[in-house]
Amino acid sequence: MFQSKIENRKWTYILVFAVLFLGYWLLRSSQWIGSTEIHTLMELAATMLAAFVGVMGLVRFYSKKTSVFLFIGVGFLGIAFLDGYHAVVTSTWFAARFPSTLPSLIPWSWVASRFFLSILLWLSWKTWQKEQGLGDEGHINETFVFIGVGIFTLVSFIFFAFVPLPRAYYPEIIFHRPEEFIPALFFLLALVGYLRKGEWQRDAFEHWLVLSLIVGFMGQAMFMSFSGQVFDMMFDSAHMLEKISYICVLSGLTISMYHLFRESEENREQAEISVQEAEINRKRAEEFADDLYTSKTELLTAVETYSAFSDRVAQGDLTVQLEKNINEGFELLTENLNNMVARLRELSVQVNQHVKEVNATASEIMAAPSEQAATASQQAAAVSQTSATVEEAHQTAAQSADRARQVAEMAQVALEVAGQGLGAVQDSVGSMNSVRVQVNTIAETILSLSEQTQQIGEIIASVNDIADQSNLLALNAAI
């Protein structure tokens, strides 16, 4: 599609060249002779067209600043003044007031206007070229352009008002107005520059600007340069081509303004969409902030609940349970904590059972020395009875003295054994008292273990060790 548009525009340029060239050959032999009044009306039309183009060019420039539109706007405003001045000074009412005759004043004031326009169009391309090479440093100050155009316009007014002009027609050469090739040269340079620039392939304004340059160049080089006298067919045709070139620029500016306004409208719509999206995002952000605040509140509540739960567990309350609907997202943690407390409660029951077993074993151990003490007392009584019997036997049976003596010796040995047994019993009682102290210590340790649930495993191991020791003591005591 794009390549097809480029080809169409190329053929358009070639066709315009061909039509103008053919038109020249068809009109060159015409005997048409116009008049000063017709010329004045055409220049007035050119003045209004140039003024309108200049105003639109400046509007376009200040809408989106580009050096091309600066030169177009300021240049065509200057051309409007020069064309208006040209229309006035060449009219029948003012011709007698100027130092030059109409055959000289009309061509030279025309050439001044065309030369000025061709120079500005060429400078617009050179400025673009400079900007491409230097970037922002290549931008030209718009004030300089306004001042330059104003000075040139003012100098032209003064020049034509006070300086006598030489003849403009040279019928003795094939190009009767050779001075027309000066603006034609700059129109051609500007045309070549804009064709090389390549924006005509994409930009509608530069496409129409190229058409205007083609028409301007052909009007100067093919038509006006062959004009043999003022108001002939080539003369009036060149003036008509001048208006056509203005209309081409105006068409390009109109299309450019349309595209710019459409782009602005699209940007405005996009901006409105962006504002709506921003509003939606703002509402979403507010909702998210509300959800975040709610989540924060719920989290703080959950933290407080878990903290109170932990405090009660740390104080030894293993009956506490967490509600499963504390907060969404904490179900697993709640279940795990409840399971942990239940497991601790089971372990506490097991510890209490082990403590009871230890106490029972300790009671049995405490009871064993009492039984041993009773047995020793019985043995002591038996020894006393034996001693009495021996004494009686000694008194009644002298013959059994030796045997009684032996019995006495045996009794003495028995007493020593009984004393040793009593000492052993007393040692056993002391050991059992130590065991009792140890048992009390174990009980206190077990109470402490209920507050420090994380060390329950170690406590159980200690209790088992103590139980084993108690059993060993009991066994030793029994032996």
Short mmCIF file of C-alpha atoms in Angstrom, two decimals:
data_model
loop_
_atom_site.label_atom_id
_atom_site.label_comp_id
_atom_site.label_asym_id
_atom_site.label_seq_id
_atom_site.Cartn_x
_atom_site.Cartn_y
_atom_site.Cartn_z
CA MET A 1 0.00 0.00 0.00
CA PHE A 2 2.73 2.44 0.98
CA GLN A 3 4.85 1.55 -2.04
CA SER A 4 1.83 1.99 -4.28
CA LYS A 5 1.26 5.50 -2.84
CA ILE A 6 4.88 6.41 -3.54
CA GLU A 7 4.57 5.24 -7.14
CA ASN A 8 1.34 7.21 -7.57
CA ARG A 9 3.01 10.38 -6.29
CA LYS A 10 5.98 9.92 -8.60
CA TRP A 11 3.67 9.58 -11.56
CA THR A 12 1.77 12.66 -10.35
CA TYR A 13 4.97 14.73 -10.46
CA ILE A 14 5.85 13.43 -13.90
CA LEU A 15 2.32 14.13 -15.11
CA VAL A 16 2.39 17.72 -13.80
CA PHE A 17 5.71 18.31 -15.60
CA ALA A 18 4.27 16.85 -18.77
CA VAL A 19 1.02 18.83 -18.60
CA LEU A 20 2.82 22.12 -18.00
CA PHE A 21 5.33 21.41 -20.75
CA LEU A 22 2.52 20.52 -23.16
CA GLY A 23 0.54 23.57 -22.06
CA TYR A 24 3.50 25.78 -22.87
CA TRP A 25 3.68 24.40 -26.43
CA LEU A 26 -0.06 24.84 -26.89
CA LEU A 27 -0.18 28.41 -25.55
CA ARG A 28 3.10 29.86 -26.83
CA SER A 29 1.56 30.89 -30.13
CA SER A 30 -1.56 32.47 -28.59
CA GLN A 31 -2.24 36.12 -29.41
CA TRP A 32 -3.90 36.80 -26.05
CA ILE A 33 -3.23 40.24 -24.57
CA GLY A 34 -4.56 41.08 -21.15
CA SER A 35 -4.79 44.40 -19.37
CA THR A 36 -3.55 46.23 -16.33
CA GLU A 37 -6.89 45.77 -14.59
CA ILE A 38 -6.86 42.01 -15.08
CA HIS A 39 -3.29 41.91 -13.82
CA THR A 40 -4.22 43.95 -10.76
CA LEU A 41 -7.16 41.64 -9.96
CA MET A 42 -4.95 38.57 -10.31
CA GLU A 43 -2.34 40.08 -7.99
CA LEU A 44 -5.00 40.98 -5.45
CA ALA A 45 -6.14 37.36 -5.53
CA ALA A 46 -2.52 36.28 -5.14
CA THR A 47 -2.16 38.68 -2.18
CA MET A 48 -5.16 37.20 -0.37
CA LEU A 49 -4.06 33.65 -1.10
CA ALA A 50 -0.53 34.37 0.12
CA ALA A 51 -1.82 36.05 3.28
CA PHE A 52 -4.11 33.12 4.02
CA VAL A 53 -1.29 30.63 3.43
CA GLY A 54 1.03 32.67 5.65
CA VAL A 55 -1.47 32.80 8.51
CA MET A 56 -2.16 29.06 8.27
CA GLY A 57 1.57 28.36 8.09
CA LEU A 58 2.20 30.28 11.30
CA VAL A 59 -0.76 28.61 13.02
CA ARG A 60 0.66 25.27 11.97
CA PHE A 61 4.14 26.31 13.17
CA TYR A 62 2.98 27.39 16.61
CA SER A 63 0.81 24.28 16.94
CA LYS A 64 3.84 22.06 16.50
CA LYS A 65 7.04 23.95 15.80
CA THR A 66 8.93 22.90 12.66
CA SER A 67 11.33 25.15 10.73
CA VAL A 68 9.63 24.38 7.39
CA PHE A 69 6.34 25.84 8.60
CA LEU A 70 8.15 28.83 10.07
CA PHE A 71 9.61 29.74 6.67
CA ILE A 72 6.32 28.96 4.92
CA GLY A 73 4.29 31.11 7.30
CA VAL A 74 6.64 34.08 7.53
CA GLY A 75 7.62 33.82 3.85
CA PHE A 76 4.07 33.86 2.52
CA LEU A 77 3.15 36.76 4.79
CA GLY A 78 6.08 38.66 3.24
CA ILE A 79 4.93 37.55 -0.22
CA ALA A 80 1.42 38.83 0.59
CA PHE A 81 2.91 42.28 1.25
CA LEU A 82 5.08 42.13 -1.88
CA ASP A 83 2.22 40.88 -4.08
CA GLY A 84 -0.06 43.54 -2.63
CA TYR A 85 2.61 46.14 -3.26
CA HIS A 86 3.10 44.74 -6.76
CA ALA A 87 -0.67 44.98 -7.42
CA VAL A 88 -0.82 48.57 -6.18
CA VAL A 89 2.25 50.04 -7.89
CA THR A 90 1.40 48.42 -11.23
CA SER A 91 -2.21 49.65 -11.25
CA THR A 92 -3.25 52.52 -13.50
CA TRP A 93 -3.91 54.71 -10.45
CA PHE A 94 -0.37 54.58 -9.05
CA ALA A 95 1.82 53.89 -12.09
CA ALA A 96 2.45 57.59 -12.79
CA ARG A 97 3.73 58.18 -9.24
CA PHE A 98 6.76 55.84 -9.53
CA PRO A 99 10.05 56.62 -11.27
CA SER A 100 9.86 53.54 -13.52
CA THR A 101 7.49 52.74 -16.37
CA LEU A 102 5.05 49.82 -16.21
CA PRO A 103 7.02 47.65 -18.70
CA SER A 104 9.91 47.79 -16.20
CA LEU A 105 8.07 48.11 -12.88
CA ILE A 106 5.69 45.18 -13.44
CA PRO A 107 8.36 42.55 -14.38
CA TRP A 108 10.91 43.60 -11.76
CA SER A 109 8.39 43.79 -8.88
CA TRP A 110 7.18 40.35 -9.96
CA VAL A 111 10.74 39.01 -10.01
CA ALA A 112 11.37 40.45 -6.52
CA SER A 113 8.33 38.61 -5.12
CA ARG A 114 9.22 35.32 -6.84
CA PHE A 115 12.90 35.57 -5.93
CA PHE A 116 12.01 36.21 -2.30
CA LEU A 117 9.67 33.19 -2.17
CA SER A 118 12.15 30.87 -3.93
CA ILE A 119 14.95 31.93 -1.57
CA LEU A 120 12.80 31.27 1.53
CA LEU A 121 11.70 27.84 0.27
CA TRP A 122 15.31 26.92 -0.45
CA LEU A 123 16.37 28.20 2.99
CA SER A 124 13.65 26.12 4.63
CA TRP A 125 15.23 22.98 3.14
CA LYS A 126 18.77 24.12 4.07
CA THR A 127 17.63 24.77 7.65
CA TRP A 128 16.17 21.28 7.88
CA GLN A 129 19.45 19.89 6.56
CA LYS A 130 21.36 21.86 9.18
CA GLU A 131 19.08 20.63 11.96
CA GLN A 132 19.66 17.04 10.85
CA GLY A 133 23.40 17.53 11.13
CA LEU A 134 23.60 19.60 14.32
CA GLY A 135 20.46 18.58 16.20
CA ASP A 136 19.08 21.18 18.59
CA GLU A 137 22.05 23.47 17.92
CA GLY A 138 20.92 23.75 14.31
CA HIS A 139 17.53 25.26 15.17
CA ILE A 140 17.11 28.75 13.79
CA ASN A 141 15.73 31.53 15.96
CA GLU A 142 12.27 32.47 14.71
CA THR A 143 12.90 36.11 15.61
CA PHE A 144 15.72 36.26 13.05
CA VAL A 145 13.36 34.96 10.37
CA PHE A 146 10.72 37.58 11.19
CA ILE A 147 13.28 40.36 11.23
CA GLY A 148 14.91 39.18 7.96
CA VAL A 149 11.59 38.99 6.13
CA GLY A 150 10.52 42.37 7.47
CA ILE A 151 13.79 44.01 6.39
CA PHE A 152 13.65 42.50 2.89
CA THR A 153 10.03 43.57 2.44
CA LEU A 154 10.73 47.12 3.62
CA VAL A 155 13.82 47.43 1.41
CA SER A 156 11.79 46.22 -1.60
CA PHE A 157 9.16 48.89 -0.96
CA ILE A 158 11.77 51.61 -0.78
CA PHE A 159 13.73 50.29 -3.75
CA PHE A 160 10.78 50.24 -6.16
CA ALA A 161 9.52 53.60 -4.88
CA PHE A 162 12.75 55.55 -5.47
CA VAL A 163 15.06 53.63 -7.82
CA PRO A 164 14.55 53.81 -11.62
CA LEU A 165 14.51 50.28 -13.03
CA PRO A 166 16.25 49.01 -16.18
CA ARG A 167 14.35 47.27 -18.94
CA ALA A 168 13.11 43.76 -18.17
CA TYR A 169 12.41 42.47 -21.69
CA TYR A 170 15.10 41.36 -24.15
CA PRO A 171 13.30 40.46 -27.41
CA GLU A 172 16.61 39.96 -29.17
CA ILE A 173 17.31 36.69 -27.29
CA ILE A 174 15.27 33.49 -27.12
CA PHE A 175 14.49 34.01 -23.43
CA HIS A 176 12.89 37.42 -23.45
CA ARG A 177 13.03 37.71 -19.65
CA PRO A 178 16.28 36.02 -18.58
CA GLU A 179 16.03 37.42 -15.04
CA GLU A 180 13.28 34.86 -14.40
CA PHE A 181 15.89 32.11 -14.28
CA ILE A 182 17.23 33.45 -10.96
CA PRO A 183 14.09 32.54 -8.96
CA ALA A 184 13.67 29.49 -11.22
CA LEU A 185 17.12 28.29 -10.10
CA PHE A 186 16.21 28.53 -6.40
CA PHE A 187 12.84 26.88 -7.04
CA LEU A 188 14.73 24.02 -8.69
CA LEU A 189 17.26 23.78 -5.83
CA ALA A 190 14.44 23.68 -3.30
CA LEU A 191 12.62 21.06 -5.41
CA VAL A 192 15.67 18.81 -5.61
CA GLY A 193 16.31 19.27 -1.88
CA TYR A 194 12.79 18.26 -0.85
CA LEU A 195 12.79 15.33 -3.24
CA ARG A 196 16.04 14.12 -1.68
CA LYS A 197 14.62 14.69 1.78
CA GLY A 198 12.05 12.00 1.02
CA GLU A 199 9.29 13.15 3.33
CA TRP A 200 7.01 13.59 0.30
CA GLN A 201 6.63 9.80 0.39
CA ARG A 202 4.87 9.90 3.77
CA ASP A 203 3.88 13.49 4.53
CA ALA A 204 0.94 15.02 2.69
CA PHE A 205 2.15 18.59 3.19
CA GLU A 206 5.56 18.00 1.64
CA HIS A 207 3.88 16.16 -1.25
CA TRP A 208 1.86 19.28 -2.02
CA LEU A 209 4.91 21.46 -1.41
CA VAL A 210 6.79 19.48 -4.09
CA LEU A 211 3.88 20.04 -6.48
CA SER A 212 3.99 23.78 -5.67
CA LEU A 213 7.74 23.87 -6.39
CA ILE A 214 7.23 22.07 -9.72
CA VAL A 215 4.55 24.55 -10.72
CA GLY A 216 6.67 27.50 -9.52
CA PHE A 217 9.74 26.30 -11.40
CA MET A 218 7.82 25.67 -14.65
CA GLY A 219 6.02 29.00 -14.33
CA GLN A 220 9.34 30.81 -14.11
CA ALA A 221 11.48 28.76 -16.51
CA MET A 222 8.94 27.75 -19.18
CA PHE A 223 6.30 30.47 -19.17
CA MET A 224 7.47 33.80 -17.78
CA SER A 225 10.96 33.58 -19.30
CA PHE A 226 9.38 33.35 -22.78
CA SER A 227 6.95 36.27 -22.23
CA GLY A 228 7.55 38.82 -24.98
CA GLN A 229 5.59 41.65 -23.38
CA VAL A 230 3.45 42.44 -20.40
CA PHE A 231 0.00 40.92 -20.33
CA ASP A 232 0.63 38.37 -23.09
CA MET A 233 -0.40 34.70 -22.82
CA MET A 234 2.87 33.57 -21.23
CA PHE A 235 2.70 36.48 -18.78
CA ASP A 236 -0.85 35.78 -17.64
CA SER A 237 -0.25 32.01 -17.66
CA ALA A 238 2.72 32.48 -15.32
CA HIS A 239 0.53 34.55 -13.01
CA MET A 240 -2.11 31.82 -13.04
CA LEU A 241 0.53 29.22 -12.23
CA GLU A 242 1.62 31.43 -9.32
CA LYS A 243 -1.88 31.17 -7.85
CA ILE A 244 -1.93 27.42 -8.48
CA SER A 245 1.37 27.02 -6.61
CA TYR A 246 -0.11 28.97 -3.72
CA ILE A 247 -3.18 26.74 -3.74
CA CYS A 248 -0.94 23.66 -3.66
CA VAL A 249 0.77 24.93 -0.51
CA LEU A 250 -2.61 25.85 0.97
CA SER A 251 -3.91 22.35 0.25
CA GLY A 252 -0.89 20.81 1.95
CA LEU A 253 -1.31 23.06 4.98
CA THR A 254 -5.02 22.23 5.20
CA ILE A 255 -4.31 18.49 5.13
CA SER A 256 -1.49 18.92 7.64
CA MET A 257 -3.74 20.91 9.98
CA TYR A 258 -6.42 18.24 9.61
CA HIS A 259 -3.95 15.51 10.52
CA LEU A 260 -2.66 17.59 13.42
CA PHE A 261 -6.18 18.24 14.74
CA ARG A 262 -7.08 14.58 14.31
CA GLU A 263 -3.91 13.60 16.13
CA SER A 264 -4.77 16.08 18.88
CA GLU A 265 -8.26 14.64 19.10
CA GLU A 266 -6.88 11.12 19.28
CA ASN A 267 -4.44 12.27 21.95
CA ARG A 268 -7.30 13.89 23.82
CA GLU A 269 -9.35 10.71 23.63
CA GLN A 270 -6.31 8.71 24.68
CA ALA A 271 -5.78 11.17 27.53
CA GLU A 272 -9.41 10.71 28.61
CA ILE A 273 -8.96 6.95 28.47
CA SER A 274 -5.78 7.32 30.50
CA VAL A 275 -7.63 9.47 33.04
CA GLN A 276 -10.40 6.88 33.27
CA GLU A 277 -7.84 4.12 33.68
CA ALA A 278 -6.07 6.19 36.31
CA GLU A 279 -9.39 6.66 38.13
CA ILE A 280 -10.04 2.92 37.95
CA ASN A 281 -6.53 2.23 39.22
CA ARG A 282 -7.05 4.77 42.01
CA LYS A 283 -10.26 3.03 43.08
CA ARG A 284 -8.50 -0.31 42.92
CA ALA A 285 -5.68 1.10 45.01
CA GLU A 286 -8.20 2.39 47.57
CA GLU A 287 -9.91 -1.01 47.66
CA PHE A 288 -6.54 -2.68 48.02
CA ALA A 289 -5.64 -0.28 50.84
CA ASP A 290 -8.95 -1.09 52.56
CA ASP A 291 -8.33 -4.82 52.14
CA LEU A 292 -4.80 -4.34 53.41
CA TYR A 293 -6.07 -2.44 56.46
CA THR A 294 -8.67 -5.16 57.10
CA SER A 295 -6.01 -7.86 56.72
CA LYS A 296 -3.73 -5.93 59.05
CA THR A 297 -6.51 -5.69 61.66
CA GLU A 298 -7.31 -9.38 61.35
CA LEU A 299 -3.63 -10.23 61.55
CA LEU A 300 -3.17 -8.15 64.68
CA THR A 301 -6.22 -9.83 66.22
CA ALA A 302 -4.80 -13.24 65.33
CA VAL A 303 -1.41 -12.29 66.78
CA GLU A 304 -3.04 -11.15 70.02
CA THR A 305 -5.05 -14.39 70.19
CA TYR A 306 -1.98 -16.54 69.58
CA SER A 307 0.02 -14.49 72.09
CA ALA A 308 -2.63 -15.01 74.81
CA PHE A 309 -2.76 -18.70 73.88
CA SER A 310 1.04 -18.97 74.22
CA ASP A 311 0.97 -17.20 77.61
CA ARG A 312 -1.62 -19.63 79.01
CA VAL A 313 0.34 -22.62 77.72
CA ALA A 314 3.55 -21.19 79.23
CA GLN A 315 1.73 -20.87 82.58
CA GLY A 316 0.92 -24.57 82.48
CA ASP A 317 -2.68 -24.46 81.26
CA LEU A 318 -2.81 -27.34 78.82
CA THR A 319 -6.60 -27.31 78.55
CA VAL A 320 -6.71 -24.17 76.38
CA GLN A 321 -7.82 -24.60 72.75
CA LEU A 322 -7.82 -22.15 69.78
CA GLU A 323 -11.02 -21.55 67.83
CA LYS A 324 -10.66 -22.75 64.27
CA ASN A 325 -12.36 -19.64 62.81
CA ILE A 326 -9.88 -17.08 64.20
CA ASN A 327 -8.78 -15.89 60.75
CA GLU A 328 -8.84 -17.28 57.25
CA GLY A 329 -5.44 -18.53 56.19
CA PHE A 330 -4.42 -19.56 59.73
CA GLU A 331 -6.41 -22.84 59.86
CA LEU A 332 -3.31 -25.01 59.55
CA LEU A 333 -1.39 -23.06 62.21
CA THR A 334 -4.38 -23.21 64.56
CA GLU A 335 -4.75 -26.95 64.05
CA ASN A 336 -1.04 -27.54 64.62
CA LEU A 337 -1.02 -25.51 67.85
CA ASN A 338 -4.09 -27.34 69.16
CA ASN A 339 -2.45 -30.66 68.30
CA MET A 340 0.72 -29.54 70.07
CA VAL A 341 -1.17 -28.66 73.26
CA ALA A 342 -3.06 -31.97 73.10
CA ARG A 343 0.22 -33.83 72.75
CA LEU A 344 1.68 -31.87 75.68
CA ARG A 345 -1.37 -32.76 77.74
CA GLU A 346 -0.87 -36.44 76.95
CA LEU A 347 2.81 -36.19 77.87
CA SER A 348 1.87 -34.44 81.13
CA VAL A 349 -0.51 -37.30 82.00
CA GLN A 350 2.24 -39.78 81.25
CA VAL A 351 4.69 -37.84 83.43
CA ASN A 352 2.17 -37.79 86.31
CA GLN A 353 1.75 -41.54 86.00
CA HIS A 354 5.50 -42.01 86.10
CA VAL A 355 5.70 -39.75 89.17
CA LYS A 356 3.05 -41.83 90.94
CA GLU A 357 4.95 -44.98 90.11
CA VAL A 358 8.16 -43.45 91.49
CA ASN A 359 6.34 -42.41 94.68
CA ALA A 360 4.94 -45.92 95.10
CA THR A 361 8.38 -47.42 94.59
CA ALA A 362 9.85 -44.95 97.10
CA SER A 363 7.15 -45.94 99.64
CA GLU A 364 7.99 -49.56 99.20
CA ILE A 365 11.68 -48.76 99.64
CA MET A 366 10.85 -46.81 102.82
CA ALA A 367 8.81 -49.72 104.15
CA ALA A 368 11.59 -52.30 103.63
CA PRO A 369 14.02 -50.83 106.27
CA SER A 370 11.20 -50.81 108.88
CA GLU A 371 10.63 -54.51 108.35
CA GLN A 372 14.37 -55.13 108.62
CA ALA A 373 14.51 -53.14 111.92
CA ALA A 374 11.67 -55.28 113.35
CA THR A 375 13.50 -58.43 112.36
CA ALA A 376 16.69 -57.18 114.07
CA SER A 377 14.69 -56.44 117.26
CA GLN A 378 13.31 -59.94 117.22
CA GLN A 379 16.81 -61.29 116.77
CA ALA A 380 18.04 -59.18 119.71
CA ALA A 381 15.21 -60.51 121.89
CA ALA A 382 16.11 -64.02 120.85
CA VAL A 383 19.72 -63.38 121.79
CA SER A 384 18.61 -62.09 125.21
CA GLN A 385 16.53 -65.19 125.77
CA THR A 386 19.44 -67.33 124.66
CA SER A 387 21.72 -65.55 127.15
CA ALA A 388 19.21 -66.20 129.93
CA THR A 389 18.93 -69.78 128.95
CA VAL A 390 22.70 -70.11 128.90
CA GLU A 391 22.87 -68.49 132.33
CA GLU A 392 20.28 -70.87 133.68
CA ALA A 393 22.06 -73.76 132.04
CA HIS A 394 25.30 -72.58 133.60
CA GLN A 395 23.64 -72.54 137.02
CA THR A 396 21.89 -75.91 136.67
CA ALA A 397 24.47 -77.87 134.71
CA ALA A 398 28.04 -77.29 135.61
CA GLN A 399 28.95 -80.06 133.36
CA SER A 400 27.65 -78.11 130.43
CA ALA A 401 29.93 -75.13 131.20
CA ASP A 402 32.12 -75.71 128.33
CA ARG A 403 29.18 -75.97 126.04
CA ALA A 404 27.60 -72.90 127.61
CA ARG A 405 30.85 -71.05 127.19
CA GLN A 406 30.81 -71.97 123.56
CA VAL A 407 27.18 -70.91 123.41
CA ALA A 408 28.12 -67.61 125.05
CA GLU A 409 30.83 -67.07 122.54
CA MET A 410 28.39 -67.80 119.77
CA ALA A 411 25.96 -65.39 121.40
CA GLN A 412 28.64 -62.76 121.52
CA VAL A 413 29.29 -63.29 117.83
CA ALA A 414 25.56 -63.05 117.23
CA LEU A 415 25.45 -59.75 119.13
CA GLU A 416 28.26 -58.41 116.99
CA VAL A 417 26.45 -59.54 113.89
CA ALA A 418 23.25 -57.94 115.19
CA GLY A 419 25.14 -54.69 115.84
CA GLN A 420 26.48 -54.78 112.35
CA GLY A 421 22.98 -55.52 111.09
CA LEU A 422 21.63 -52.57 113.09
CA GLY A 423 24.31 -50.31 111.58
CA ALA A 424 23.38 -51.57 108.15
CA VAL A 425 19.75 -50.85 108.90
CA GLN A 426 20.61 -47.33 110.09
CA ASP A 427 22.66 -46.83 106.90
CA SER A 428 19.69 -48.07 104.94
CA VAL A 429 17.42 -45.61 106.77
CA GLY A 430 19.84 -42.76 105.95
CA SER A 431 19.95 -43.87 102.34
CA MET A 432 16.15 -43.93 102.23
CA ASN A 433 16.03 -40.42 103.67
CA SER A 434 18.35 -39.37 100.87
CA VAL A 435 16.08 -41.17 98.47
CA ARG A 436 13.13 -39.27 99.98
CA VAL A 437 14.95 -35.96 99.47
CA GLN A 438 15.76 -37.02 95.95
CA VAL A 439 12.14 -37.99 95.37
CA ASN A 440 10.98 -34.57 96.64
CA THR A 441 13.54 -32.96 94.33
CA ILE A 442 12.21 -35.07 91.50
CA ALA A 443 8.65 -33.91 92.29
CA GLU A 444 9.76 -30.27 92.21
CA THR A 445 11.60 -30.92 88.97
CA ILE A 446 8.47 -32.49 87.50
CA LEU A 447 6.45 -29.37 88.45
CA SER A 448 9.08 -27.20 86.81
CA LEU A 449 8.94 -29.40 83.74
CA SER A 450 5.21 -28.69 83.39
CA GLU A 451 6.08 -24.98 82.92
CA GLN A 452 8.88 -25.73 80.47
CA THR A 453 7.11 -28.04 78.03
CA GLN A 454 9.89 -27.89 75.52
CA GLN A 455 12.16 -29.94 77.90
CA ILE A 456 9.64 -32.65 78.71
CA GLY A 457 11.55 -35.32 76.81
CA GLU A 458 14.67 -34.72 78.86
CA ILE A 459 12.64 -34.72 82.11
CA ILE A 460 11.05 -38.07 81.23
CA ALA A 461 14.51 -39.50 80.60
CA SER A 462 15.70 -38.17 83.98
CA VAL A 463 12.63 -39.66 85.72
CA ASN A 464 13.28 -43.02 84.09
CA ASP A 465 16.93 -42.87 85.25
CA ILE A 466 15.80 -42.00 88.78
CA ALA A 467 13.27 -44.86 88.73
CA ASP A 468 16.01 -47.27 87.67
CA GLN A 469 18.23 -46.00 90.47
CA SER A 470 15.37 -46.38 92.96
CA ASN A 471 14.75 -49.92 91.82
CA LEU A 472 18.50 -50.63 92.18
CA LEU A 473 18.48 -49.13 95.69
CA ALA A 474 15.46 -51.19 96.55
CA LEU A 475 17.16 -54.29 95.27
CA ASN A 476 20.33 -53.42 97.19
CA ALA A 477 18.32 -52.73 100.30
CA ALA A 478 16.47 -56.01 99.88
CA ILE A 479 19.78 -57.86 99.53
#
